[in-house]
Short mmCIF file of C-alpha atoms and ligand atoms in Angstrom, two decimals:
data_model
loop_
_atom_site.label_atom_id
_atom_site.label_comp_id
_atom_site.label_asym_id
_atom_site.label_seq_id
_atom_site.Cartn_x
_atom_site.Cartn_y
_atom_site.Cartn_z
CA MET F 159 0.35 -0.13 -0.35
CA HIS F 160 1.25 3.44 -0.84
CA SER F 161 0.55 7.00 0.20
CA LYS F 162 1.27 10.76 -1.13
CA PRO F 163 3.55 12.29 1.29
CA LEU F 164 2.84 15.92 2.41
CA SER F 165 5.06 18.44 2.81
CA LYS F 166 6.28 19.70 6.75
CA ILE F 167 7.97 22.22 8.77
CA ASP F 168 11.05 20.70 11.24
CA LEU F 169 10.08 21.71 14.57
CA GLY F 170 11.16 18.30 16.33
CA PHE F 171 14.53 17.07 16.81
CA LEU F 172 13.60 13.41 14.84
CA PRO F 173 13.74 10.59 15.03
CA THR F 174 13.05 10.24 18.85
CA PRO F 175 15.15 7.55 20.31
CA VAL F 176 13.91 4.01 21.47
CA ALA F 177 15.04 2.36 24.64
CA ARG F 178 14.49 -1.02 26.40
CA LEU F 179 12.94 -1.12 29.40
CA SER F 180 14.99 -4.03 31.34
CA ASN F 181 14.77 -2.78 35.54
CA LEU F 182 10.72 -2.32 34.16
CA ASP F 183 10.74 -6.13 32.45
CA SER F 184 12.07 -7.60 35.64
CA ILE F 185 10.17 -6.08 37.99
CA LEU F 186 6.82 -7.08 36.30
CA GLY F 187 7.86 -10.78 35.00
CA GLY F 188 6.23 -10.17 32.33
CA PRO F 189 7.19 -8.89 28.31
CA GLU F 190 10.07 -7.46 27.36
CA ILE F 191 9.19 -3.74 27.14
CA TYR F 192 10.32 -1.19 25.03
CA ILE F 193 9.95 2.50 24.88
CA LYS F 194 8.98 5.42 21.59
CA ARG F 195 10.78 8.23 23.42
CA ASP F 196 8.34 11.27 22.26
CA ASP F 197 8.91 12.92 25.27
CA LEU F 198 12.54 13.86 23.60
CA THR F 199 10.64 15.53 20.73
CA GLY F 200 12.45 19.08 22.38
CA LEU F 201 10.38 21.95 21.65
CA ALA F 202 9.68 23.18 24.65
CA PHE F 203 9.60 19.88 26.31
CA GLY F 204 8.19 18.02 23.29
CA GLY F 205 5.44 16.05 23.15
CA ASN F 206 3.48 14.05 20.41
CA LYS F 207 1.90 17.36 19.08
CA THR F 208 5.26 18.30 18.03
CA ARG F 209 4.89 15.95 15.12
CA LYS F 210 1.27 17.16 13.82
CA LEU F 211 2.23 20.59 14.45
CA GLU F 212 4.43 20.23 11.82
CA PHE F 213 1.95 19.38 9.31
CA LEU F 214 -0.26 21.30 10.16
CA LEU F 215 1.35 24.58 10.77
CA GLN F 216 3.09 24.12 6.91
CA ASP F 217 -0.65 23.80 6.04
CA ALA F 218 -1.03 27.22 8.27
CA LEU F 219 2.09 29.12 6.07
CA THR F 220 0.79 27.91 2.87
CA ARG F 221 -2.10 29.14 3.36
CA GLY F 222 -0.81 32.48 5.03
CA CYS F 223 -1.95 32.72 7.70
CA ASP F 224 -0.73 35.14 10.29
CA SER F 225 -1.96 33.89 13.86
CA ILE F 226 -3.24 30.61 15.38
CA ILE F 227 -6.09 29.63 17.77
CA THR F 228 -5.95 26.10 19.07
CA ALA F 229 -7.72 25.13 22.66
CA GLY F 230 -7.12 22.20 25.35
CA ALA F 231 -7.45 22.05 29.13
CA ALA F 232 -5.23 24.38 31.42
CA GLN F 233 -2.82 21.92 31.50
CA SER F 234 -2.53 21.19 28.00
CA ASN F 235 0.63 19.57 26.39
CA HIS F 236 -0.90 20.08 23.00
CA CYS F 237 -1.37 24.01 23.82
CA ARG F 238 2.37 24.09 25.08
CA GLN F 239 3.68 22.66 21.90
CA THR F 240 1.53 25.22 19.76
CA ALA F 241 2.66 27.90 22.17
CA ALA F 242 6.54 27.20 21.32
CA ALA F 243 5.71 26.21 17.67
CA THR F 244 4.30 29.99 17.40
CA ALA F 245 7.04 31.54 19.21
CA ARG F 246 9.46 30.21 16.74
CA LEU F 247 7.78 30.89 13.10
CA GLN F 248 7.06 34.62 14.87
CA MET F 249 3.08 34.07 14.31
CA GLU F 250 0.97 35.26 16.84
CA CYS F 251 -0.66 32.64 19.15
CA HIS F 252 -4.35 32.62 20.81
CA LEU F 253 -5.19 29.86 23.24
CA VAL F 254 -8.66 29.44 24.23
CA LEU F 255 -7.92 27.15 27.75
CA GLY F 256 -10.57 25.23 29.91
CA GLY F 257 -11.43 26.65 32.89
CA GLU F 258 -10.30 30.13 34.26
CA ALA F 259 -7.31 31.97 35.25
CA PRO F 260 -6.07 30.34 38.54
CA GLN F 261 -4.04 32.51 40.94
CA LEU F 262 -0.61 30.85 39.97
CA ALA F 263 -0.03 29.99 36.44
CA ASN F 264 2.23 26.91 37.09
CA GLY F 265 2.94 23.50 34.62
CA ASN F 266 2.11 24.39 30.88
CA LEU F 267 0.44 26.89 31.71
CA LEU F 268 3.58 29.08 32.95
CA LEU F 269 5.38 27.71 29.68
CA ASP F 270 2.46 29.10 27.78
CA LYS F 271 2.68 32.55 29.80
CA LEU F 272 6.41 32.68 28.84
CA LEU F 273 6.07 31.41 25.09
CA GLY F 274 4.40 34.34 24.53
CA CYS F 275 0.62 33.65 23.87
CA ARG F 276 -2.41 35.10 24.26
CA ILE F 277 -4.79 32.93 26.45
CA HIS F 278 -8.86 33.23 26.34
CA TRP F 279 -10.25 31.53 29.23
CA ALA F 280 -13.67 29.51 28.13
CA GLY F 281 -14.99 28.03 31.71
CA ASP F 282 -16.69 24.16 31.24
CA HIS F 283 -15.54 24.76 26.84
CA ARG F 284 -11.93 22.43 27.12
CA LYS F 285 -12.17 21.21 24.19
CA GLY F 286 -12.36 24.08 21.49
CA GLU F 287 -16.33 25.35 21.49
CA ASP F 288 -15.23 29.14 22.05
CA ILE F 289 -12.78 28.87 18.50
CA PRO F 290 -15.03 30.41 16.50
CA ARG F 291 -15.42 33.54 19.06
CA VAL F 292 -12.15 34.42 18.89
CA ALA F 293 -11.72 33.28 15.50
CA GLU F 294 -14.18 36.21 14.69
CA GLN F 295 -12.60 38.84 16.62
CA LEU F 296 -8.99 38.35 15.39
CA GLN F 297 -10.92 38.73 11.51
CA ALA F 298 -12.71 41.93 12.65
CA SER F 299 -9.45 43.33 13.95
CA GLY F 300 -8.01 42.63 9.63
CA LYS F 301 -6.20 39.06 11.17
CA ASN F 302 -6.09 36.16 9.17
CA PRO F 303 -5.86 33.41 12.04
CA TYR F 304 -5.29 29.57 10.97
CA ILE F 305 -7.60 27.58 13.64
CA VAL F 306 -5.34 24.31 15.31
CA PRO F 307 -8.48 21.55 16.00
CA TYR F 308 -8.92 20.29 20.02
CA GLY F 309 -5.68 18.47 20.47
CA GLY F 310 -4.36 19.02 16.88
CA SER F 311 -6.46 16.37 15.75
CA ASN F 312 -7.47 16.06 12.02
CA GLU F 313 -6.26 14.80 9.23
CA LEU F 314 -3.25 16.72 8.94
CA GLY F 315 -2.70 15.88 12.56
CA ALA F 316 -3.09 12.75 12.44
CA TYR F 317 -0.91 11.96 8.73
CA ALA F 318 2.05 12.67 11.14
CA PHE F 319 1.62 9.35 12.90
CA VAL F 320 1.69 7.39 10.01
CA HIS F 321 4.83 9.53 9.20
CA ALA F 322 6.46 8.51 13.20
CA LEU F 323 5.27 4.31 12.90
CA GLU F 324 7.65 4.71 9.18
CA GLU F 325 10.21 6.57 11.37
CA LEU F 326 9.94 3.71 14.22
CA GLU F 327 9.77 0.64 11.65
CA ARG F 328 13.40 2.02 10.25
CA GLN F 329 14.11 1.82 14.45
CA LEU F 330 12.65 -1.70 15.46
CA ASP F 331 11.47 -4.76 13.39
CA MET F 332 8.15 -4.22 14.37
CA ARG F 333 7.57 -7.87 13.50
CA GLN F 334 9.10 -9.05 16.35
CA PHE F 335 6.49 -6.90 18.79
CA THR F 336 2.95 -8.22 20.23
CA HIS F 337 1.47 -4.95 20.69
CA LEU F 338 2.16 -1.06 20.61
CA VAL F 339 0.65 0.81 23.70
CA PHE F 340 -0.29 4.46 24.08
CA ALA F 341 -2.26 7.18 25.75
CA SER F 342 -4.96 8.01 23.53
CA SER F 343 -7.32 11.64 23.99
CA SER F 344 -8.43 13.19 21.53
CA GLY F 345 -8.23 10.75 18.62
CA GLY F 346 -5.50 11.82 16.03
CA THR F 347 -2.58 9.71 17.55
CA GLN F 348 -4.06 6.21 17.16
CA ALA F 349 -6.41 7.76 13.45
CA GLY F 350 -2.24 8.22 12.56
CA LEU F 351 -1.20 4.88 13.92
CA MET F 352 -3.93 2.82 12.60
CA LEU F 353 -3.49 4.17 8.81
CA GLY F 354 0.66 3.59 9.45
CA LYS F 355 0.48 -0.26 10.61
CA ALA F 356 -1.90 -1.00 7.50
CA LEU F 357 0.73 0.53 5.36
CA CYS F 358 3.31 -0.25 7.15
CA GLY F 359 1.73 -4.30 6.80
CA GLY F 360 2.03 -4.50 11.01
CA GLN F 361 0.66 -7.35 12.75
CA TYR F 362 0.81 -5.92 16.18
CA ARG F 363 -2.06 -4.93 18.40
CA LEU F 364 -2.67 -1.28 18.40
CA LEU F 365 -3.86 -0.87 21.74
CA GLY F 366 -4.88 2.74 22.52
CA ILE F 367 -5.41 3.11 26.06
CA GLY F 368 -8.62 5.86 27.00
CA ILE F 369 -8.11 8.88 29.06
CA ASP F 370 -11.20 10.80 28.74
CA LYS F 371 -14.32 10.05 28.93
CA GLY F 372 -15.73 12.46 27.25
CA GLU F 373 -16.67 12.36 23.50
CA THR F 374 -15.33 14.79 20.26
CA GLY F 375 -18.46 16.89 19.41
CA ASP F 376 -21.71 14.96 18.69
CA VAL F 377 -19.86 11.72 17.90
CA PRO F 378 -18.61 9.14 20.12
CA PHE F 379 -15.05 9.21 20.52
CA GLU F 380 -14.23 5.42 19.24
CA ARG F 381 -16.19 6.61 15.36
CA PHE F 382 -14.45 9.51 15.18
CA ILE F 383 -11.15 7.75 15.13
CA VAL F 384 -12.98 5.36 12.58
CA GLU F 385 -13.37 8.04 10.30
CA LEU F 386 -10.67 10.15 11.22
CA ALA F 387 -8.55 6.68 10.16
CA ASN F 388 -10.28 6.41 7.36
CA SER F 389 -10.67 10.20 5.81
CA THR F 390 -7.09 10.70 5.89
CA SER F 391 -6.11 7.42 3.64
CA ASP F 392 -8.25 9.50 1.57
CA LEU F 393 -6.19 12.26 1.54
CA VAL F 394 -3.24 10.95 0.87
CA ASP F 395 -4.24 7.95 -1.64
CA ALA F 396 -3.43 5.24 0.01
CA ASN F 397 -6.85 3.18 -0.47
CA ALA F 398 -7.14 1.81 2.85
CA SER F 399 -10.58 1.59 4.49
CA PHE F 400 -11.54 0.59 8.68
CA SER F 401 -14.24 -0.35 10.41
CA GLN F 402 -15.13 -0.01 14.40
CA GLN F 403 -13.31 -3.52 14.47
CA ASP F 404 -10.43 -2.55 13.69
CA LEU F 405 -10.32 -0.23 16.47
CA ILE F 406 -9.01 -1.11 20.10
CA LEU F 407 -9.60 1.48 22.94
CA ASP F 408 -9.28 0.28 26.21
CA THR F 409 -11.37 2.67 28.57
CA ARG F 410 -10.96 0.42 31.92
CA TYR F 411 -8.60 2.58 33.13
CA VAL F 412 -10.16 6.41 32.57
CA GLY F 413 -11.17 6.64 36.48
CA ASP F 414 -12.74 9.67 37.37
CA GLY F 415 -12.09 11.30 34.58
CA TYR F 416 -9.68 13.36 32.44
CA GLY F 417 -6.82 14.71 34.92
CA VAL F 418 -8.29 13.21 38.10
CA VAL F 419 -5.18 11.74 38.76
CA GLY F 420 -5.18 8.21 41.56
CA GLU F 421 -3.50 5.64 42.46
CA LEU F 422 -2.97 3.76 39.17
CA GLU F 423 -0.95 6.73 37.51
CA THR F 424 1.13 7.58 41.27
CA GLU F 425 2.47 4.30 41.01
CA ALA F 426 2.86 3.79 37.35
CA ILE F 427 5.18 7.51 37.85
CA SER F 428 7.14 6.47 40.74
CA LEU F 429 8.07 3.15 39.52
CA LEU F 430 9.61 4.14 36.11
CA ALA F 431 11.03 6.94 38.00
CA ARG F 432 12.64 4.67 40.12
CA HIS F 433 13.37 1.67 38.59
CA GLU F 434 14.76 3.61 34.71
CA GLY F 435 14.77 6.94 35.74
CA ILE F 436 12.17 7.94 32.62
CA LEU F 437 9.24 10.71 34.25
CA LEU F 438 6.03 9.78 32.80
CA ASP F 439 3.08 11.86 33.10
CA PRO F 440 0.13 12.78 35.38
CA VAL F 441 -2.60 12.89 32.69
CA TYR F 442 -1.88 10.75 29.74
CA THR F 443 1.51 8.09 29.88
CA GLY F 444 0.87 7.56 33.83
CA ARG F 445 -2.42 6.08 32.98
CA ALA F 446 -1.47 4.04 29.90
CA MET F 447 1.40 2.76 31.73
CA GLY F 448 -0.88 2.37 34.71
CA GLY F 449 -3.27 0.03 32.41
CA LEU F 450 -0.19 -1.67 30.32
CA ILE F 451 0.84 -2.88 34.30
CA ASP F 452 -2.36 -3.40 35.30
CA MET F 453 -2.96 -6.04 32.26
CA ILE F 454 0.69 -7.27 32.96
CA ARG F 455 0.04 -8.35 36.38
CA ARG F 456 -3.44 -9.75 35.36
CA GLY F 457 -1.47 -11.96 32.90
CA GLU F 458 -3.39 -10.45 29.60
CA LEU F 459 0.17 -9.97 28.79
CA GLY F 460 2.91 -12.07 29.46
CA ALA F 461 6.50 -13.64 28.82
CA ALA F 462 5.59 -14.71 24.86
CA ASP F 463 4.93 -10.74 23.97
CA ARG F 464 7.02 -7.99 23.57
CA VAL F 465 5.31 -4.90 23.79
CA LEU F 466 6.99 -0.96 22.89
CA PHE F 467 4.99 1.38 24.66
CA TRP F 468 4.83 4.96 23.05
CA HIS F 469 6.14 7.85 25.77
CA THR F 470 3.85 11.12 24.12
CA GLY F 471 5.39 13.74 26.05
CA GLY F 472 3.74 15.43 29.09
CA THR F 473 5.29 16.14 31.78
CA PRO F 474 5.85 19.59 32.48
CA SER F 475 2.61 19.11 34.23
CA LEU F 476 4.42 16.71 36.67
CA PHE F 477 4.88 20.23 38.62
CA ALA F 478 0.86 21.51 38.24
CA TYR F 479 0.18 18.56 39.66
CA ALA F 480 2.15 18.64 42.81
CA ASP F 481 -0.15 17.63 45.19
CA SER F 482 -0.87 14.07 44.38
CA PHE F 483 2.50 13.35 44.94
CA GLN F 484 2.54 14.24 48.67
CA THR F 485 1.63 11.21 50.15
CA CYS F 486 4.18 8.84 48.03
CA ALA F 487 6.56 8.22 50.18
CA SER F 488 10.34 8.23 49.87
CA PRO F 489 11.58 4.12 50.38
C1 PLP I 595 -2.69 14.98 23.28
C2 PLP I 595 -1.68 13.20 24.40
C3 PLP I 595 -1.95 12.66 24.11
C4 PLP I 595 -3.33 11.90 23.26
O1 PLP I 595 -2.76 12.09 21.76
P1 PLP I 595 -4.21 12.39 21.01
O2 PLP I 595 -4.00 12.38 19.21
O3 PLP I 595 -4.59 13.53 21.20
O4 PLP I 595 -4.98 11.54 21.05
C5 PLP I 595 -1.57 11.80 24.93
N1 PLP I 595 -0.05 11.92 25.67
C6 PLP I 595 0.20 13.29 25.65
C7 PLP I 595 1.33 13.64 26.67
C8 PLP I 595 -0.46 14.40 24.87
O5 PLP I 595 -0.09 15.78 25.01
#
């Protein structure tokens, strides 16, 4: 299967490294675990959105836009990486963030401010509901804004993960792997990996760990991902077609919802920190790794398996979740 390549700007230090987590392997006594370090893409502390922004902001430049609008939660990693990318391109950046201005900006929000973007507080609307209002204001003042959707999850953003999987295939022989595990939240990463796997002829299970109870717009999240994988395939003439059966989204670990940190996350974060010297984040990768550890303990994955865990970034929000770790004692 072939696809038409799309052009991008360079924002990240790619390829990101791959490493074996041998200490974690021996503690868990299950499969061999490898990690893809997209926390090291390098764009203001890195993360998976760097990849999406390479394609999205290329499109903004091609269209001659002079400003960027995007949206997310107050601790959005996507918004922080967008802020850094726009600083690099010297474009005006507007972030539409859920919640209200806190007294002290910490974690990603502190970085958003340092990176020089304008913040529009949107209360309950953390998924970009208020983007059109901000776009109208900018247009009225003579600007030509480009809208990057919530999480960067449209066809261009998803395509970045077709590209990412091709990068991974040059680093590892994925035929030796039984599972690729990652955090799935706005769907672009999963849709792109689905298409990339089909294009590379992958046989492993592509296992998305659901992070958010919510839905994207009116469409159920599972359907949104499958439709995005199909429309991304159409965009690059890949001739692939997906249905619900091609999607694995494990929603057992959403707990009390998006951004609510519990023992699953703090335990996984501590384990990786103490035994591998690798930091995960409380919202996404801590939950996804917590899910993987739980599946290994339950025997759903065993010594005959080999797992690639995709570290999608997010570490700056650790500082905004300091409260969640005060009870985690040092040995
Ligand atoms: C956005 C994000 C994800 C999820 O990627 P989606 O494409 O939105 O599903 C995972 N991990 C981190 C750290 C993120 O910021």
